[in-house]
């Protein structure tokens, strides 16, 4: 089995190392040629993924941004085999999946939208690791839900990288959920750390909650800007909802309303218990 990976940052580099651990042949490419050379030296990939080698890959993971993934399929779709499965690893799905379905029909390759649900606050190949996806979830967005053969092949390949489960969803549903579960966490953490208290006093008195809450404030601003704007309808809805809720807490504090404040806290606790119970 030959695995192709476009983009050798945290996600692509970790995929490469995971498939090498699984003793698969891995071909990789990064727009920074030095990164590609380092990946070869580190034995994370066997060869560079050149245009001439695209046809020999059983699967090609696009571990790049949505805009880059669309551009890559536009430029290289005609060079792919009809048996090659292209799986993007983008954090938003609607635009890239629309393009993937259209371009795969035009050029004849197989396409499935994807999102590996794992990561770190630090990016780049130097932070990639073969164990990043161990026990993690991989979300797939089928271009054709009736193409069970392609979906089964994609699932088998994905599980080889250490993922414990593959789940299936639509691009619309994925982006709606990810606005809340991932993008909101990055926005809130990034805004939270701008407090003057953080600047003046740092972390002199803090515990695990502070470290956990601010971990994802350290982000790739360019990448997350693209993802946020791609998903701005759902993300803005979540931000507006949070702002309305925070206003209630602020008002209760301003009015010294202990009854209302306790009510709000109990509501949040009950919602957390409800959500956890549904997920069990």
C-alpha positions as MATLAB code, in Angstrom:
seq = 'XXXXXXXXXXXXXXXXXXXXXXXXXXXXXXXXXXXXXXXXXXXXXXXXXXXXXXXXXXXXXXXXXXXXXXXXXXXXXXXXXXXXXXXXXXXXXXXXXXXXXXXXXXXXXXXXXXXXXXXXXXXXXXXXXXXXXXXXXXXXXXXXXXXXXXXXXXXXXXXXXXXXXXXXXXXXXXXXXXXXXXXXXXXXXXXXXXXXXXXXXXXXXXXXXXXXXXXXXXXXXXXXXXXXXXXXXXXXXXXXXXXXXXXXXXXXXXXXXXXXXXXXXXXXXXXXXXXXXXXX';
ca = [
       0.000    0.000    0.000;
       1.298    3.448   -0.953;
       0.210    6.485    1.075;
       0.581    9.989   -0.373;
       0.554   13.042    1.889;
       0.424   16.659    0.752;
       1.503   19.018    3.540;
       3.973   17.803    6.165;
       3.057   19.991    9.116;
       1.668   18.697   12.393;
      -1.183   16.686   10.837;
       0.545   15.555    7.653;
       3.807   14.784    9.433;
       1.983   12.779   12.096;
       0.074   10.836    9.429;
       3.349   10.058    7.687;
       4.965    8.786   10.889;
       1.871    6.776   11.824;
       1.802    5.009    8.450;
       5.525    4.336    8.583;
       4.899    2.757   11.994;
       2.306    0.592   10.244;
       5.043   -0.372    7.766;
       3.422    1.276    4.746;
       5.240    3.061    1.958;
       4.777    6.806    2.399;
       5.330    9.530   -0.200;
       5.150   13.123    0.990;
       5.291   16.675   -0.281;
       5.496   20.046    1.415;
       5.636   23.442   -0.279;
       8.705   24.090    1.855;
      11.197   21.768    0.164;
      13.421   21.785    3.242;
      10.573   20.217    5.236;
      10.250   17.462    2.626;
      13.987   16.792    2.824;
      13.883   16.706    6.643;
      10.968   14.260    6.529;
      13.021   11.952    4.306;
      16.050   12.270    6.620;
      13.819   11.503    9.626;
      12.472    8.453    7.748;
       8.931    9.793    8.105;
       8.518    9.414    4.338;
      10.217    7.151    1.827;
      10.175    9.496   -1.156;
       8.972   12.884   -2.272;
       5.461   12.842   -3.712;
       6.160   14.156   -7.213;
       3.573   14.661   -9.948;
       4.857   11.518  -11.656;
       4.212    9.428   -8.521;
       0.639   10.555   -7.888;
      -0.881    7.704   -9.904;
       0.792    4.985   -7.829;
      -0.817    6.095   -4.539;
      -3.733    4.157   -3.112;
      -4.735    7.208   -1.082;
      -3.627   10.835   -0.921;
      -4.248   12.878    2.214;
      -4.430   16.655    1.737;
      -3.155   17.998    5.065;
      -3.356   21.618    3.969;
      -5.836   24.492    4.232;
      -9.222   24.422    2.457;
      -8.108   26.963   -0.162;
      -4.905   25.032   -0.809;
      -6.774   21.719   -0.972;
      -9.193   23.032   -3.596;
      -6.313   24.487   -5.620;
      -4.373   21.208   -5.390;
      -7.299   19.153   -6.722;
      -7.843   21.669   -9.530;
      -4.186   21.462  -10.556;
      -3.519   17.743  -10.034;
      -6.889   16.035  -10.492;
      -6.091   15.083  -14.079;
      -2.882   13.339  -12.953;
      -4.598   10.955  -10.518;
      -5.574    7.336  -11.053;
      -9.265    6.416  -11.083;
      -8.482    4.101   -8.147;
      -6.794    6.753   -5.998;
      -8.811    7.998   -3.013;
      -8.239   11.651   -2.124;
      -9.090   12.527    1.490;
      -8.747   16.120    2.625;
      -7.989   16.800    6.300;
      -9.405   20.333    6.415;
     -11.056   21.797    9.516;
     -14.120   23.000    7.584;
     -15.943   20.923    5.030;
     -18.596   22.709    2.983;
     -16.422   24.494    0.416;
     -13.744   21.844    0.082;
     -16.273   19.014   -0.191;
     -18.261   20.829   -2.867;
     -15.052   21.260   -4.851;
     -13.916   17.695   -4.183;
     -17.174   16.191   -5.445;
     -17.136   18.419   -8.546;
     -13.476   17.852   -9.408;
     -13.517   14.108   -8.737;
     -16.440   13.800  -11.178;
     -14.543   15.903  -13.727;
     -11.214   14.055  -13.503;
     -12.311   10.577  -12.410;
     -10.516   10.130   -9.088;
     -12.240    9.073   -5.849;
     -12.871   11.701   -3.165;
     -13.986   11.619    0.468;
     -14.000   14.627    2.790;
     -12.260   14.086    6.105;
     -11.213   15.633    9.412;
      -8.843   13.934   11.885;
     -10.074   14.961   15.321;
      -6.713   15.399   17.046;
      -4.066   18.064   17.342;
      -1.682   20.086   19.462;
      -1.306   23.786   20.182;
       2.023   23.744   18.350;
       2.223   23.089   14.624;
       4.899   22.119   12.152;
       6.714   18.925   11.251;
       9.012   19.220   14.260;
       6.011   18.713   16.574;
       4.499   15.827   14.619;
       4.413   12.393   16.240;
       3.423    8.892   15.245;
       1.082    8.538   18.229;
      -0.945   11.738   17.653;
      -3.990    9.884   16.330;
      -3.913    6.872   18.639;
      -7.451    6.416   19.973;
      -8.734    9.493   18.104;
     -11.842    9.932   15.946;
     -11.750   10.536   12.192;
     -14.796   12.203   10.653;
     -15.594   11.291    7.045;
     -17.906   13.205    4.719;
     -18.847   10.806    1.889;
     -19.163   12.307   -1.580;
     -21.470    9.387   -2.412;
     -23.012    7.632    0.632;
     -23.912    4.683   -1.620;
     -20.298    4.026   -2.621;
     -19.718    1.519    0.162;
     -16.603    0.073   -1.466;
     -14.721    3.401   -1.391;
     -15.883    4.188    2.137;
     -14.770    0.773    3.390;
     -11.336    1.175    1.773;
     -10.989    4.670    3.250;
     -11.968    3.404    6.694;
      -9.472    0.532    6.592;
      -6.667    2.881    5.568;
      -7.547    5.445    8.243;
      -7.607    2.902   11.067;
      -4.041    1.871   10.188;
      -2.857    5.285   11.472;
      -4.095    4.534   14.986;
      -7.576    6.059   14.882;
     -10.026    4.119   17.020;
     -13.207    5.096   15.214;
     -14.462    6.503   11.931;
     -17.723    8.448   11.977;
     -19.774    9.686    9.011;
     -21.513   13.022    8.654;
     -22.503   15.686    6.135;
     -20.439   18.779    5.379;
     -23.221   20.987    6.742;
     -23.530   19.088   10.009;
     -19.758   18.895   10.438;
     -19.330   22.662   10.132;
     -22.216   23.376   12.481;
     -20.794   21.125   15.199;
     -17.161   22.122   14.722;
     -18.067   25.802   15.163;
     -19.059   24.951   18.723;
     -16.698   22.142   19.708;
     -13.471   23.484   18.200;
     -13.603   26.963   16.718;
     -15.360   28.538   19.700;
     -12.736   27.119   22.048;
      -9.995   28.813   20.038;
     -11.838   32.146   19.821;
     -12.704   32.265   23.524;
      -9.244   31.175   24.668;
      -7.608   33.708   22.356;
      -9.832   36.524   23.628;
      -9.600   35.475   27.280;
      -5.808   35.756   27.418;
      -6.005   39.432   26.365;
      -7.051   40.390   29.899;
      -4.847   43.076   31.440;
      -4.536   40.805   34.462;
      -2.728   38.229   32.351;
      -0.311   40.875   31.087;
       0.343   42.441   34.476;
       0.359   39.422   36.759;
       0.942   36.521   34.383;
       0.349   33.130   35.962;
       1.638   33.794   39.480;
      -1.486   32.281   40.993;
      -3.026   29.704   38.677;
      -3.933   26.044   38.452;
      -4.839   23.485   35.819;
      -7.997   25.248   34.682;
      -5.988   28.269   33.508;
      -3.502   26.131   31.590;
      -6.241   24.024   30.007;
      -8.331   27.032   29.052;
      -5.499   29.009   27.457;
      -3.721   26.131   25.708;
      -5.315   26.745   22.307;
      -4.795   30.524   22.434;
      -1.417   29.655   20.936;
      -2.552   29.138   17.350;
      -1.644   29.644   13.700;
      -3.429   32.956   13.096;
      -3.401   32.684    9.309;
      -4.832   29.162    9.216;
      -7.531   29.831   11.812;
      -8.530   33.097   10.101;
      -9.268   31.115    6.947;
     -11.200   28.452    8.852;
     -13.213   31.017   10.836;
     -14.215   32.932    7.702;
     -15.078   29.694    5.894;
     -17.474   28.923    8.739;
     -18.487   32.436    9.747;
     -22.253   31.816    9.723;
     -22.134   29.033   12.310;
     -19.250   30.522   14.292;
     -20.875   33.956   14.615;
     -24.080   32.304   15.831;
     -22.122   30.560   18.609;
     -20.221   33.725   19.570;
     -23.448   35.740   19.747;
     -25.036   33.054   21.942;
     -22.070   33.121   24.328;
     -22.143   36.909   24.522;
     -25.832   36.842   25.470;
     -25.151   34.309   28.216;
     -22.167   36.241   29.577;
     -24.290   39.373   29.754;
     -26.605   37.560   32.183;
     -23.683   36.725   34.488;
     -22.369   40.285   34.244;
     -25.774   41.754   35.094;
     -26.221   39.432   38.097;
     -22.820   40.517   39.437;
     -23.528   44.198   38.846;
     -26.841   43.957   40.700;
     -25.377   41.763   43.453;
     -28.126   39.269   42.625;
     -26.972   36.067   44.320;
     -30.196   34.246   43.514;
     -29.876   34.903   39.773;
     -26.160   34.117   39.764;
     -26.708   30.792   41.500;
     -29.507   30.001   39.062;
     -27.207   30.649   36.112;
     -24.477   28.470   37.590;
     -26.918   25.649   38.289;
     -28.233   25.880   34.711;
     -24.714   25.519   33.354;
     -23.965   22.579   35.610;
     -27.197   20.841   34.612;
     -26.509   21.400   30.916;
     -23.026   19.901   31.310;
     -24.490   16.834   33.058;
     -27.139   16.515   30.357;
     -24.554   16.680   27.565;
     -22.220   14.205   29.276;
     -25.082   11.786   29.865;
     -26.023   11.915   26.182;
     -22.434   11.203   25.177;
     -22.037    8.147   27.443;
];
